[in-house]
CSV table of C-alpha atoms in Angstrom, one decimal:
chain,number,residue,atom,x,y,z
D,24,UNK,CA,2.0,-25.0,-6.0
D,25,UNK,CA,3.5,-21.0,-7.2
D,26,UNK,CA,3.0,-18.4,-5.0
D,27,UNK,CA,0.1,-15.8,-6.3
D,28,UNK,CA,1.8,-12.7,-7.9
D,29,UNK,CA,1.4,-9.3,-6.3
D,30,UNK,CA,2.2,-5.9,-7.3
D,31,UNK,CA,3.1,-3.1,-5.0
D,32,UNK,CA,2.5,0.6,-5.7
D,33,UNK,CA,4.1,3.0,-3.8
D,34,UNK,CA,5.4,6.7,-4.3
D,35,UNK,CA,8.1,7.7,-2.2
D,36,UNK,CA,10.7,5.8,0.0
D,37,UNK,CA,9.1,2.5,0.1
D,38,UNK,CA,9.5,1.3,4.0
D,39,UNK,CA,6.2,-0.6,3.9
D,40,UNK,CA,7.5,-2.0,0.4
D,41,UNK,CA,11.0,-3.4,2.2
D,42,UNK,CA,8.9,-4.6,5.0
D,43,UNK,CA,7.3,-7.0,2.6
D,44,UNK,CA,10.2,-8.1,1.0
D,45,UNK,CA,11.7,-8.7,4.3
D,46,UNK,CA,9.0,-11.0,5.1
D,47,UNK,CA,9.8,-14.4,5.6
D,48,UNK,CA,6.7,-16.3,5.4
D,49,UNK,CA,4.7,-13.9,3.0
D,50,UNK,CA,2.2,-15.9,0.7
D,51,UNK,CA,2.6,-14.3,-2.3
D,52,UNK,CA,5.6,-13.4,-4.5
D,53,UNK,CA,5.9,-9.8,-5.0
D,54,UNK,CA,6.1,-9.3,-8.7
D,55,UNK,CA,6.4,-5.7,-9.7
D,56,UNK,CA,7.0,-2.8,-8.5
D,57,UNK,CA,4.7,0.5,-10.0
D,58,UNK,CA,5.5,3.7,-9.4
D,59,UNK,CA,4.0,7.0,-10.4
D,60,UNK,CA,7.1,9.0,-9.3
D,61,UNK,CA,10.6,8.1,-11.6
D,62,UNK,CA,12.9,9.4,-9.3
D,63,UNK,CA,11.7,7.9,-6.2
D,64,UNK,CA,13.9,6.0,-3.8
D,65,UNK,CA,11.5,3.1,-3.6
D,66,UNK,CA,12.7,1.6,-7.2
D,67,UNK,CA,16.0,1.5,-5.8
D,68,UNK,CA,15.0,-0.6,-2.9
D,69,UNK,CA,13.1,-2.6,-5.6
D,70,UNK,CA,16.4,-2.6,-7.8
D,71,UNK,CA,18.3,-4.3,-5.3
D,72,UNK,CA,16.0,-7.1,-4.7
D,73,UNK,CA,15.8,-7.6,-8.2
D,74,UNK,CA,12.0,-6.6,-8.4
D,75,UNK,CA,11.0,-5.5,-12.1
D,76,UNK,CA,9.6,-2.0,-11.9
D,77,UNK,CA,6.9,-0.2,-14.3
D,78,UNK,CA,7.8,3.2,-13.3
D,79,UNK,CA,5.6,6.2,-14.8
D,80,UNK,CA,5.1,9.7,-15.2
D,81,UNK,CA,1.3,10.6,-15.0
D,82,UNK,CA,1.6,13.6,-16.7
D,83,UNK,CA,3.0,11.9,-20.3
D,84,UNK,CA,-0.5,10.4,-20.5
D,85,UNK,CA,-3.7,12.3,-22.4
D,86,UNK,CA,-5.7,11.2,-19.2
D,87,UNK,CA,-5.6,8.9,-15.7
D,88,UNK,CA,-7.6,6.3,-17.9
D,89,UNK,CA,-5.0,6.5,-20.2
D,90,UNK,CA,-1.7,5.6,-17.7
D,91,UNK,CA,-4.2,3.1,-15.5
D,92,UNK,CA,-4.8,0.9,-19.4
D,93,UNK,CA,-1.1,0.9,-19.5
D,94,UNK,CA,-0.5,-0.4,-15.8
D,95,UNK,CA,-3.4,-3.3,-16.2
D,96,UNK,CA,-1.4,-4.4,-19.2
D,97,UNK,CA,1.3,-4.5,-17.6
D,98,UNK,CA,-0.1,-6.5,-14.2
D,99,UNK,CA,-1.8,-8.9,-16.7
D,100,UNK,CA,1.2,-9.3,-18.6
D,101,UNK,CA,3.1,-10.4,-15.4
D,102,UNK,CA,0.0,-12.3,-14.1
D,103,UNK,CA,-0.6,-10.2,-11.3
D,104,UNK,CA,-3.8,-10.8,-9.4
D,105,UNK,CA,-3.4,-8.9,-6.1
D,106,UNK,CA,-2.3,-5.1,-5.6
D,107,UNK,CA,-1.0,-3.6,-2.9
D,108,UNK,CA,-0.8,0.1,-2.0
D,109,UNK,CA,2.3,1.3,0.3
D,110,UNK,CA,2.4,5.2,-0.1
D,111,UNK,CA,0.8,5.2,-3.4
D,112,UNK,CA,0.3,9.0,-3.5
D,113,UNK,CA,-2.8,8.7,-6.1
D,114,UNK,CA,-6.6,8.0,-6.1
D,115,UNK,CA,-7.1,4.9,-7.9
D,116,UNK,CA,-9.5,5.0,-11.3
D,117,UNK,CA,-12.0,3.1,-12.4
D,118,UNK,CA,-9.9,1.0,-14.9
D,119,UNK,CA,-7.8,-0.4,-11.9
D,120,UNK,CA,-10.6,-0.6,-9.7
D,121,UNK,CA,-12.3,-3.1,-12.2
D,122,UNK,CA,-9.9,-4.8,-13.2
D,123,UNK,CA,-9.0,-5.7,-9.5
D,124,UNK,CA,-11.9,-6.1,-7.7
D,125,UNK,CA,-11.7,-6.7,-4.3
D,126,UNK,CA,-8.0,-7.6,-5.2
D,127,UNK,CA,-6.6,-4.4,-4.0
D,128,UNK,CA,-5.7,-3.2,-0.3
D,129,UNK,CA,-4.3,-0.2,1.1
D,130,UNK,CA,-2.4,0.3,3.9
D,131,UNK,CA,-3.0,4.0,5.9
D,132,UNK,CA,-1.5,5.5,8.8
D,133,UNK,CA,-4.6,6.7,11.1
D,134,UNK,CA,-7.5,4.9,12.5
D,135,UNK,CA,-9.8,5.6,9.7
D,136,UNK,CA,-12.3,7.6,9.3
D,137,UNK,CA,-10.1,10.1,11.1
D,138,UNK,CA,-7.1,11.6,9.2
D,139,UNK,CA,-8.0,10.5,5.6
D,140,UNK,CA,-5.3,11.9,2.4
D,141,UNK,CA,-1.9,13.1,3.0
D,142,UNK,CA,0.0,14.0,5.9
D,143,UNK,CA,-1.7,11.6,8.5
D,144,UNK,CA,0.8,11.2,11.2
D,145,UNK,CA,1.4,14.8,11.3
D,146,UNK,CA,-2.5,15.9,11.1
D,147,UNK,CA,-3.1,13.3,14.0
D,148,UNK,CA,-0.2,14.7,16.1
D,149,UNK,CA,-1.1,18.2,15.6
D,150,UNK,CA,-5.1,17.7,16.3
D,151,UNK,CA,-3.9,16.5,19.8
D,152,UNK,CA,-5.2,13.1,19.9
D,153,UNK,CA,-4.5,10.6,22.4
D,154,UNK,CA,-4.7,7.7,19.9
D,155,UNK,CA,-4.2,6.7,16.4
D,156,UNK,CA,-2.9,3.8,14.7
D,157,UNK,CA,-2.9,2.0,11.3
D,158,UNK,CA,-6.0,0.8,9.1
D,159,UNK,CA,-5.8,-1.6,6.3
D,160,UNK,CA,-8.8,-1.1,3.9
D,161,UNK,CA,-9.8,-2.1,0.3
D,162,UNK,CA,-9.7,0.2,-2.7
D,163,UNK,CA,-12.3,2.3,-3.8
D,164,UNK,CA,-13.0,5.3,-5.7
D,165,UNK,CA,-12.9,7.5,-2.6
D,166,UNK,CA,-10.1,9.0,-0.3
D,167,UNK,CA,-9.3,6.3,1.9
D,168,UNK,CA,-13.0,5.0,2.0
D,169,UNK,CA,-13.0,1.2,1.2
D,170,UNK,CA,-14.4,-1.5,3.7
D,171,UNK,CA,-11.6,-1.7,6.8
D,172,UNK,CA,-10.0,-5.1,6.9
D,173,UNK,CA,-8.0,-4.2,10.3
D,174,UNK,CA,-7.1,-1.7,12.2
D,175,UNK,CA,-4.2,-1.6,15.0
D,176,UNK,CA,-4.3,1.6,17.3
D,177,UNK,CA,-1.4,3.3,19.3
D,178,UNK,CA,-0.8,5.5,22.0
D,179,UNK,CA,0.0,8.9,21.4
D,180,UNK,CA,2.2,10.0,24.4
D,181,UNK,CA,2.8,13.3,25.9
D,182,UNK,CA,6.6,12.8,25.3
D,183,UNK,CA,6.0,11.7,21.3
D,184,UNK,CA,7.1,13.9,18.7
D,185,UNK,CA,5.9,13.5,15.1
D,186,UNK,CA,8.9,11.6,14.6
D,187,UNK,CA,8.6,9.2,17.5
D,188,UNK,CA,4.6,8.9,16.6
D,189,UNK,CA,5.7,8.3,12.7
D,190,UNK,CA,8.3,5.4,13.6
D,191,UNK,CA,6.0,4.0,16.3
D,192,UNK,CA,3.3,3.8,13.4
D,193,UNK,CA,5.5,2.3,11.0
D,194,UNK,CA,6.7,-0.7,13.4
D,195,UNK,CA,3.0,-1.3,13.1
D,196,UNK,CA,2.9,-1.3,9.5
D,197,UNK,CA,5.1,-3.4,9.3
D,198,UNK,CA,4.3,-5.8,11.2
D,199,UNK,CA,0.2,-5.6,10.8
D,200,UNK,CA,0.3,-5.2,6.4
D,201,UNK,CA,2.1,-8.7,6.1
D,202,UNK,CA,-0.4,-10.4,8.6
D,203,UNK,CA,-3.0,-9.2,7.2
D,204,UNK,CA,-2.0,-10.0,3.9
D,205,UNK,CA,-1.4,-13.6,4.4
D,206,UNK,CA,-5.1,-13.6,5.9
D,207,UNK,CA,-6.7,-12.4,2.8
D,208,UNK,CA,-4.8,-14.6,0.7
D,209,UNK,CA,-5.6,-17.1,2.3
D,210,UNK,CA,-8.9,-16.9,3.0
D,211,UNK,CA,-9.5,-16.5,-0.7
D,212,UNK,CA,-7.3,-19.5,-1.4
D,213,UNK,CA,-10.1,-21.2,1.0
D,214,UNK,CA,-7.4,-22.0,3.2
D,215,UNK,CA,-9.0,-20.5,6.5
């Protein structure tokens, strides 16, 4: 039996991205890489594992409808059927969001609700919180507003810096995005 195809869209550097790829046991084959940022170092990680990337300018499209028809044809065209969102810096449309219902998961670094959008790690270190953590949520229209899936909290110590508290945070990406992957697609292979 073939592994179910999966797209990844990220961003920037892509560390959740080579966290996948790095997974031994992941139940799907990450087919495509899309990217709404040309120059961003994640396409080279993507390069060097010999991932085919639909990379993109937002602004060389009339509208967001527009670029998202263009990214479902290309999805389809590689028979995608799951997405997943590692530092994908954009709010996802409606043209996505129906063709992928319930297909599309994002991974976030603070316990949602708190510490929605950008800058996460840094707004939860600078509120002074004693804990935050990692949520993995499906897609909607909102900010970071789709039904959790799981959540994984850490410690914010006294001794953290926002660089200690971002690489604590990432070791818990990923590990937690991969497990939590594998659950989904199995449970909606009826496996579990």
């Amino acid at each position: 039996m073939s592994k179910v195809k999966a797209a990844v869209f990220a961003s920037g550097t892509g560390s959740n991205f080579q966290a996948l790829l790095e997974t031994d046991n992941l139940q799907c084959e990450i087919a495509l890489l899309v990217c709404d940022n040309p120059h961003a170092a994640v396409i080279d990680k993507a390069s060097a594992y010999k991932i085919p990337v639909f990379a993109f300018n937002p602004k060389s499209f009339s509208s967001k409808a527009a670029f998202e028809e263009r990214i479902v044809e290309r999805l389809q065209k590689a028979g995608i059927s799951w997405i997943f969102l590692a530092g994908y810096m954009r709010l996802v449309g409606p043209t996505l969001l129906e063709a992928f219902n319930n297909k599309m998961i994002n991974i976030h670094p603070s316990l949602l609700p708190e510490f929605p959008g950008k800058d996460a790690i840094g707004q939860a270190y600078h509120s002074g919180v004693r804990k935050t953590g990692v949520t993995i949520h499906y897609v909607d229209e909102g900010m970071d507003t789709g039904p959790i899936i799981a959540q994984e909290s850490i410690e914010v110590l006294n001794e953290d810096t926002e660089r200690s508290l971002k690489e604590k945070i990432q070791q818990v990406e990923h590990q937690l995005y991969p497990k939590v992957i594998n659950q989904l697609l199995q449970q909606s292979e009826g496996l579990i």
